[in-house]
Short mmCIF file of C-alpha atoms in Angstrom, two decimals:
data_model
loop_
_atom_site.label_atom_id
_atom_site.label_comp_id
_atom_site.label_asym_id
_atom_site.label_seq_id
_atom_site.Cartn_x
_atom_site.Cartn_y
_atom_site.Cartn_z
CA MET A 302 -14.10 -45.33 0.84
CA LYS A 303 -11.81 -44.14 3.57
CA GLY A 304 -8.80 -45.68 1.89
CA ILE A 305 -9.62 -43.69 -1.27
CA ARG A 306 -10.08 -40.41 0.56
CA ALA A 307 -6.71 -41.23 2.34
CA CYS A 308 -4.95 -41.72 -1.07
CA VAL A 309 -6.56 -38.45 -2.35
CA LYS A 310 -5.36 -36.51 0.46
CA LYS A 311 -1.66 -37.88 0.02
CA ALA A 312 -1.84 -37.03 -3.75
CA LYS A 313 -2.84 -33.44 -2.73
CA LEU A 314 0.07 -33.28 -0.47
CA VAL A 315 2.42 -34.48 -3.11
CA LEU A 316 0.92 -31.82 -5.43
CA LEU A 317 1.31 -29.01 -2.84
CA TRP A 318 5.03 -29.91 -2.42
CA VAL A 319 5.60 -29.58 -6.21
CA ARG A 320 3.38 -26.45 -6.79
CA ARG A 321 3.63 -24.44 -3.60
CA ILE A 322 6.90 -25.73 -1.87
CA LEU A 323 9.53 -26.67 -4.44
CA PHE A 324 8.51 -23.98 -6.93
CA ALA A 325 7.55 -21.30 -4.47
CA PRO A 326 9.07 -17.79 -5.12
CA ASN A 327 12.46 -17.45 -3.34
CA HIS A 328 12.29 -13.77 -2.49
CA PHE A 329 15.31 -13.89 -0.27
CA LYS A 330 17.52 -15.61 -2.88
CA VAL A 331 18.40 -18.60 -0.62
CA ASN A 332 21.16 -20.84 -1.80
CA VAL A 333 19.55 -23.62 -3.89
CA LEU A 334 21.13 -26.43 -1.60
CA VAL A 335 19.72 -24.74 1.57
CA LYS A 336 16.45 -24.12 -0.38
CA LEU A 337 16.06 -27.86 -1.30
CA ARG A 338 16.98 -29.04 2.34
CA MET A 339 14.09 -26.90 3.58
CA ASN A 340 11.76 -28.16 0.94
CA ILE A 341 12.60 -31.75 1.32
CA PHE A 342 13.29 -32.20 5.14
CA GLY A 343 10.08 -30.85 6.63
CA GLY A 344 8.16 -29.06 3.80
CA TYR A 345 9.34 -25.43 4.55
CA LEU A 346 9.66 -22.76 2.15
CA ALA A 347 13.08 -21.12 1.13
CA ASP A 348 11.67 -17.81 2.40
CA GLN A 349 10.83 -19.44 5.73
CA TYR A 350 14.44 -20.25 6.13
CA VAL A 351 15.16 -16.34 6.55
CA LEU A 352 11.81 -15.30 8.04
CA TYR A 353 12.08 -17.91 10.96
CA ASP A 354 15.84 -17.41 11.19
CA PHE A 355 16.69 -21.20 10.94
CA LYS A 356 20.30 -20.25 11.19
CA HIS A 357 19.76 -19.74 14.96
CA ASN A 358 16.31 -21.39 15.56
CA ASP A 359 15.14 -24.92 15.49
CA LYS A 360 12.91 -25.57 12.59
CA GLY A 361 11.08 -28.39 14.51
CA GLU A 362 9.56 -25.63 16.70
CA TYR A 363 7.76 -24.28 13.63
CA LEU A 364 4.66 -25.25 11.72
CA SER A 365 5.41 -26.26 8.11
CA GLU A 366 3.59 -25.76 4.93
CA PHE A 367 2.47 -29.31 5.20
CA ASP A 368 1.01 -28.74 8.70
CA TRP A 369 -0.81 -25.66 7.27
CA TYR A 370 -2.37 -27.64 4.54
CA ARG A 371 -3.41 -30.48 6.69
CA SER A 372 -5.09 -27.97 8.83
CA ARG A 373 -7.54 -27.12 5.95
CA TRP A 374 -9.20 -30.55 6.81
CA ILE A 375 -10.10 -29.52 10.30
CA ASN A 376 -13.48 -27.99 9.36
CA GLU A 377 -14.61 -30.91 6.94
CA PRO A 378 -17.07 -31.47 5.55
CA PHE A 379 -18.17 -27.69 6.06
CA ASP A 380 -14.91 -26.22 4.64
CA GLN A 381 -16.46 -25.76 1.21
CA MET A 382 -18.80 -23.25 2.68
CA PHE A 383 -15.82 -20.82 3.05
CA ASN A 384 -13.83 -21.98 0.06
CA ASN A 385 -16.42 -20.78 -2.43
CA LYS A 386 -16.46 -17.08 -1.90
CA ILE A 387 -19.97 -16.43 -3.35
CA ILE A 388 -21.47 -19.09 -1.12
CA CYS A 389 -19.50 -17.76 1.83
CA SER A 390 -20.97 -14.23 1.17
CA GLU A 391 -24.42 -15.53 0.98
CA VAL A 392 -24.28 -17.38 4.24
CA LEU A 393 -22.27 -14.64 6.25
CA GLY A 394 -24.58 -11.89 4.82
CA LYS A 395 -27.48 -13.24 7.20
CA TYR A 396 -25.40 -12.20 10.30
CA VAL A 397 -23.10 -9.48 9.43
CA THR A 398 -22.33 -6.60 6.76
CA VAL A 399 -20.59 -8.20 3.70
CA PRO A 400 -19.67 -6.53 0.26
CA GLN A 401 -22.40 -6.61 -2.23
CA ASN A 402 -21.89 -9.03 -5.03
CA ILE A 403 -23.01 -7.78 -8.49
CA LEU A 404 -22.54 -10.47 -10.99
CA MET A 405 -20.29 -13.51 -11.79
CA LYS A 406 -18.73 -15.18 -14.78
CA ASN A 407 -18.43 -19.01 -14.43
CA LYS A 408 -17.86 -21.43 -17.31
CA GLY A 409 -18.34 -18.69 -19.89
CA GLY A 410 -21.66 -17.58 -18.83
CA ILE A 411 -22.19 -14.17 -17.08
CA VAL A 412 -25.15 -13.94 -14.61
CA SER A 413 -26.50 -11.49 -12.16
CA LEU A 414 -26.18 -11.95 -8.51
CA ASP A 415 -29.04 -9.57 -7.66
CA PRO A 416 -31.97 -11.82 -6.70
CA LEU A 417 -34.28 -9.08 -8.18
CA SER A 418 -32.60 -9.12 -11.57
CA ALA A 419 -34.25 -10.48 -14.45
CA ASP A 420 -33.22 -14.07 -15.49
CA GLY A 421 -30.89 -14.79 -18.27
CA TYR A 422 -27.36 -14.36 -19.24
CA LYS A 423 -25.60 -10.98 -19.16
CA SER A 424 -23.50 -9.60 -21.98
CA TYR A 425 -20.04 -7.97 -21.68
CA GLU A 426 -21.71 -4.80 -22.57
CA ASP A 427 -23.79 -5.27 -19.48
CA VAL A 428 -20.55 -5.70 -17.47
CA ILE A 429 -19.06 -2.47 -18.88
CA ARG A 430 -22.40 -0.51 -18.07
CA ILE A 431 -22.32 -1.76 -14.52
CA VAL A 432 -18.77 -0.82 -14.13
CA SER A 433 -19.39 2.61 -15.60
CA ASP A 434 -22.32 3.17 -13.39
CA GLN A 435 -21.07 1.65 -10.03
CA GLY A 436 -17.70 3.24 -9.72
CA ALA A 437 -15.10 1.09 -8.15
CA LEU A 438 -15.64 -2.55 -8.17
CA PHE A 439 -13.44 -5.53 -7.31
CA MET A 440 -13.02 -8.50 -9.53
CA LYS A 441 -12.31 -11.52 -7.50
CA PRO A 442 -12.00 -15.42 -8.27
CA ILE A 443 -14.72 -17.48 -7.06
CA ALA A 444 -12.53 -19.94 -5.32
CA ALA A 445 -8.80 -18.74 -4.68
CA GLY A 446 -6.85 -16.82 -1.90
CA LYS A 447 -3.78 -15.00 -1.13
CA GLY A 448 -4.96 -11.94 -3.14
CA LYS A 449 -4.45 -13.91 -6.51
CA ASP A 450 -6.29 -12.66 -9.60
CA VAL A 451 -8.05 -9.76 -7.62
CA TYR A 452 -8.24 -6.54 -9.66
CA ARG A 453 -9.92 -3.24 -8.93
CA LEU A 454 -12.00 -1.95 -11.96
CA ARG A 455 -13.45 1.49 -12.46
CA LYS A 456 -14.49 3.83 -15.37
CA SER A 457 -12.06 6.76 -16.01
CA PRO A 458 -12.29 9.62 -18.47
CA SER A 459 -9.83 8.07 -20.61
CA GLY A 460 -11.20 4.49 -20.45
CA PHE A 461 -11.41 1.66 -17.88
CA GLU A 462 -8.93 1.29 -15.10
CA VAL A 463 -7.66 -2.24 -14.17
CA ASP A 464 -5.60 -1.54 -11.04
CA ASP A 465 -3.14 1.02 -12.32
CA ASP A 466 -3.69 0.36 -16.14
CA THR A 467 -5.97 2.15 -18.38
CA LEU A 468 -7.44 0.22 -21.12
CA SER A 469 -9.77 1.08 -24.07
CA GLU A 470 -13.33 -0.34 -23.91
CA THR A 471 -12.37 -2.85 -26.65
CA ASP A 472 -9.19 -3.99 -24.59
CA PHE A 473 -11.29 -3.97 -21.28
CA LYS A 474 -13.95 -6.30 -23.08
CA GLU A 475 -11.02 -8.52 -24.06
CA PHE A 476 -9.77 -8.62 -20.46
CA LEU A 477 -13.09 -9.71 -19.31
CA LYS A 478 -13.26 -12.40 -21.83
CA SER A 479 -9.83 -13.72 -21.07
CA LYS A 480 -10.81 -14.74 -17.53
CA ASP A 481 -13.34 -17.14 -16.13
CA GLY A 482 -14.48 -18.09 -12.65
CA TRP A 483 -14.74 -14.45 -11.21
CA PHE A 484 -17.32 -12.16 -9.63
CA LEU A 485 -17.72 -8.48 -9.02
CA SER A 486 -18.33 -6.90 -5.78
CA LYS A 487 -18.72 -3.29 -4.68
CA ALA A 488 -15.85 -1.54 -3.11
CA VAL A 489 -16.71 -0.79 0.58
CA GLU A 490 -15.60 2.47 2.19
CA GLN A 491 -12.92 1.94 4.91
CA HIS A 492 -12.63 3.63 8.24
CA PRO A 493 -10.78 6.88 8.11
CA PHE A 494 -8.18 5.46 10.40
CA LEU A 495 -7.26 2.97 7.54
CA ASN A 496 -7.19 5.71 5.05
CA CYS A 497 -4.83 7.50 7.16
CA ILE A 498 -2.41 4.63 7.22
CA TYR A 499 -2.66 3.99 3.41
CA ASP A 500 -5.55 5.11 1.31
CA LYS A 501 -4.67 3.28 -1.97
CA THR A 502 -5.60 -0.20 -0.72
CA THR A 503 -8.47 -1.88 1.23
CA ASN A 504 -6.46 -2.70 4.55
CA THR A 505 -8.23 -5.64 6.23
CA MET A 506 -7.70 -7.41 9.33
CA ARG A 507 -6.98 -11.07 9.60
CA ILE A 508 -8.75 -12.28 12.80
CA ILE A 509 -8.42 -15.95 13.80
CA THR A 510 -11.16 -17.64 16.00
CA LEU A 511 -10.86 -21.13 17.26
CA ARG A 512 -12.78 -23.21 19.63
CA ASP A 513 -10.86 -23.95 22.63
CA PRO A 514 -10.10 -27.71 22.83
CA GLU A 515 -10.20 -27.56 26.61
CA THR A 516 -13.32 -25.41 27.28
CA GLY A 517 -15.25 -25.73 23.91
CA THR A 518 -15.69 -22.00 23.76
CA TYR A 519 -14.82 -19.76 20.93
CA LYS A 520 -11.98 -17.40 21.35
CA VAL A 521 -9.90 -14.75 19.39
CA PHE A 522 -6.55 -16.46 19.07
CA PHE A 523 -4.61 -14.03 16.80
CA ALA A 524 -5.07 -10.82 14.80
CA VAL A 525 -3.10 -8.74 12.48
CA LEU A 526 -3.68 -5.65 10.37
CA ARG A 527 -2.70 -6.22 6.67
CA ILE A 528 -1.66 -2.91 5.04
CA GLY A 529 -1.00 -2.40 1.36
CA THR A 530 1.82 -0.52 -0.17
CA HIS A 531 2.59 1.00 -3.43
CA ASP A 532 3.86 -2.23 -4.78
CA THR A 533 0.69 -4.32 -3.80
CA VAL A 534 -2.22 -2.13 -4.99
CA PRO A 535 -5.04 -2.96 -4.92
CA VAL A 536 -4.52 -5.68 -2.37
CA ASP A 537 -3.04 -5.75 1.16
CA ASN A 538 -2.09 -9.50 1.34
CA GLY A 539 0.99 -10.37 3.14
CA SER A 540 1.67 -13.09 0.59
CA ARG A 541 1.89 -10.33 -1.96
CA GLY A 542 4.40 -8.31 -0.12
CA GLY A 543 2.07 -6.28 1.92
CA LEU A 544 2.73 -5.29 5.56
CA ILE A 545 1.38 -6.89 8.58
CA ALA A 546 1.23 -5.44 12.21
CA LYS A 547 0.20 -7.60 15.04
CA VAL A 548 -2.91 -6.44 17.02
CA ASP A 549 -2.65 -6.80 20.79
CA LEU A 550 -5.72 -8.75 21.67
CA ASP A 551 -6.39 -6.92 24.94
CA THR A 552 -5.85 -3.36 23.77
CA GLY A 553 -6.06 -3.15 20.07
CA GLU A 554 -2.45 -1.57 19.88
CA LEU A 555 -0.62 -2.24 16.70
CA SER A 556 3.11 -3.56 16.73
CA GLU A 557 5.59 -2.45 14.08
CA ALA A 558 4.95 -3.82 10.58
CA ARG A 559 6.69 -6.61 8.94
CA SER A 560 6.75 -8.08 5.49
CA LEU A 561 7.00 -11.60 4.32
CA HIS A 562 9.18 -10.62 1.44
CA SER A 563 11.92 -8.85 3.47
CA VAL A 564 13.41 -8.59 6.90
CA GLU A 565 12.84 -4.94 7.39
CA VAL A 566 10.71 -3.64 10.19
CA TYR A 567 8.42 -0.69 9.68
CA GLU A 568 7.42 1.56 12.50
CA ARG A 569 5.91 3.93 9.90
CA HIS A 570 4.24 3.22 6.60
CA PRO A 571 7.00 3.54 3.84
CA ASP A 572 4.75 5.55 1.47
CA SER A 573 2.41 7.53 3.58
CA GLY A 574 4.75 8.04 6.76
CA PHE A 575 1.96 7.22 9.12
CA ARG A 576 3.17 5.71 12.39
CA ILE A 577 1.79 2.25 12.61
CA LYS A 578 3.50 1.16 16.04
CA GLY A 579 1.40 2.24 18.77
CA SER A 580 -1.70 3.11 16.91
CA ILE A 581 -4.89 1.75 18.27
CA VAL A 582 -7.40 -0.10 16.23
CA PRO A 583 -10.69 2.09 16.62
CA GLY A 584 -13.39 0.20 18.59
CA TRP A 585 -11.41 -2.89 19.13
CA ASP A 586 -13.32 -4.43 21.88
CA LYS A 587 -16.51 -4.06 19.78
CA VAL A 588 -14.83 -5.74 16.93
CA LYS A 589 -13.89 -8.78 19.06
CA THR A 590 -17.20 -8.93 20.35
CA GLU A 591 -18.79 -8.91 16.94
CA ILE A 592 -16.43 -11.45 15.58
CA LEU A 593 -16.96 -13.94 18.52
CA LEU A 594 -20.82 -13.63 18.04
CA LEU A 595 -20.26 -14.44 14.37
CA ALA A 596 -18.13 -17.45 15.12
CA ARG A 597 -20.79 -18.83 17.43
CA GLN A 598 -23.27 -18.86 14.61
CA PHE A 599 -21.21 -21.82 13.12
CA PRO A 600 -20.74 -24.28 15.81
CA PHE A 601 -19.82 -26.78 13.29
CA VAL A 602 -16.66 -24.97 12.23
CA PRO A 603 -13.87 -24.94 14.84
CA PHE A 604 -11.49 -22.76 12.99
CA THR A 605 -12.03 -19.70 11.02
CA ALA A 606 -9.73 -16.97 9.70
CA TRP A 607 -11.81 -13.85 9.01
CA ASP A 608 -10.87 -11.02 6.70
CA VAL A 609 -12.44 -7.93 8.49
CA LEU A 610 -12.72 -4.46 7.19
CA LEU A 611 -13.11 -1.64 9.78
CA ILE A 612 -15.81 0.68 8.24
CA PRO A 613 -17.08 4.01 9.68
CA ASP A 614 -19.98 2.41 11.45
CA GLY A 615 -18.69 -0.93 12.37
CA ILE A 616 -17.19 -3.94 10.51
CA CYS A 617 -17.56 -5.61 7.15
CA VAL A 618 -16.43 -9.18 6.75
CA ILE A 619 -14.81 -9.48 3.31
CA GLU A 620 -14.56 -13.17 3.47
CA ALA A 621 -14.01 -16.20 5.84
CA ASN A 622 -11.20 -18.81 5.30
CA THR A 623 -11.16 -22.38 6.56
CA SER A 624 -7.52 -22.02 7.28
CA SER A 625 -4.73 -19.34 7.57
CA GLY A 626 -1.14 -19.35 6.30
CA VAL A 627 1.25 -19.72 9.10
CA ASN A 628 3.68 -17.13 7.93
CA ILE A 629 1.81 -14.21 9.11
CA ILE A 630 1.54 -15.88 12.77
CA GLN A 631 4.97 -17.31 12.96
CA VAL A 632 6.98 -14.26 11.90
CA TRP A 633 6.07 -13.26 15.73
CA GLY A 634 7.28 -16.57 17.12
CA PRO A 635 7.03 -20.57 16.56
CA GLN A 636 3.74 -22.25 16.89
CA LYS A 637 4.33 -26.16 16.68
CA ARG A 638 4.69 -26.37 20.67
CA GLY A 639 2.42 -23.29 21.08
CA GLU A 640 -1.27 -22.84 21.11
CA LEU A 641 -1.91 -23.19 17.41
CA GLY A 642 0.18 -26.31 17.27
CA ASP A 643 -1.65 -27.77 20.26
CA PHE A 644 -5.03 -27.06 18.40
CA TYR A 645 -3.83 -28.67 15.06
CA ARG A 646 -2.62 -31.68 17.16
CA PHE A 647 -6.04 -31.94 19.06
CA HIS A 648 -7.82 -32.10 15.70
CA GLY A 649 -5.35 -34.50 14.21
CA ALA A 650 -3.74 -32.33 11.68
CA ILE A 651 -0.39 -32.80 13.06
CA ARG A 652 1.37 -35.27 15.49
#
């Protein structure tokens, strides 16, 4: 049985190499020979050649995409709790504020996620009525990440808005029919501080907690504020080109913002003009305390990447992830010989 599982994991790594490394977007137009060298020798993306400045830095000091993928197995067998976003929300909702999920479509059937709702399948007309009544809702995939297939839905005087596109009711119904494996959740009001930075996206913090291998206690290892732009509406994900600003773990002060799709550095938001560098995340000490309390509720999970929204009266945890892309960490410096690499090594994810 162990042999079978090992073969399955190796097959997944091969699939990862083909789908997420070899055919990954090449935003920096890296020379094809350089790209293939990065892909083949170490499992690095073409973009990472530029982001990590491999012209001047030793790539052996940096965690690769293979290292990241193997880290997803650290939380086994409990990783599925976080990979399924509906189950994740149900579990987290016992301990912290989470967005309210309304309904889902899976394998063609639409059902309500409200336990007080009557049993039975819902119709597309029900979905249209709910979107009309609720205001802004987010459509999200049940089991996917990186902001993929996330849409903001709302009723407008001229029809139904899907992000920045306005559809007729008929076209909106066809849009709903064309997709499967999604759920709708209520939009959450973000803290005024985040609206000042950029009010057209929900701007979340990625806060990583891990159980220290030496002490066995939980700690906040790393945090960034992800900030959307005109080009990423409605999401803020760095993998979609959003901005990321590092949060000082002691003070809550933000660094300059960076992008995974360019080498530009932003002290101010390119659309709103808000000064990012030097701003302080409101109530940062309380945020850290609440996230650590939450992490301790799951002693069987040594690593969690929390997506946290600052709201007027505290925090809302949008979701929890069993791993985190290493790009948003390593644009600030290599980690293979650093704390994250040591953590991966302790758990057998890398050598």
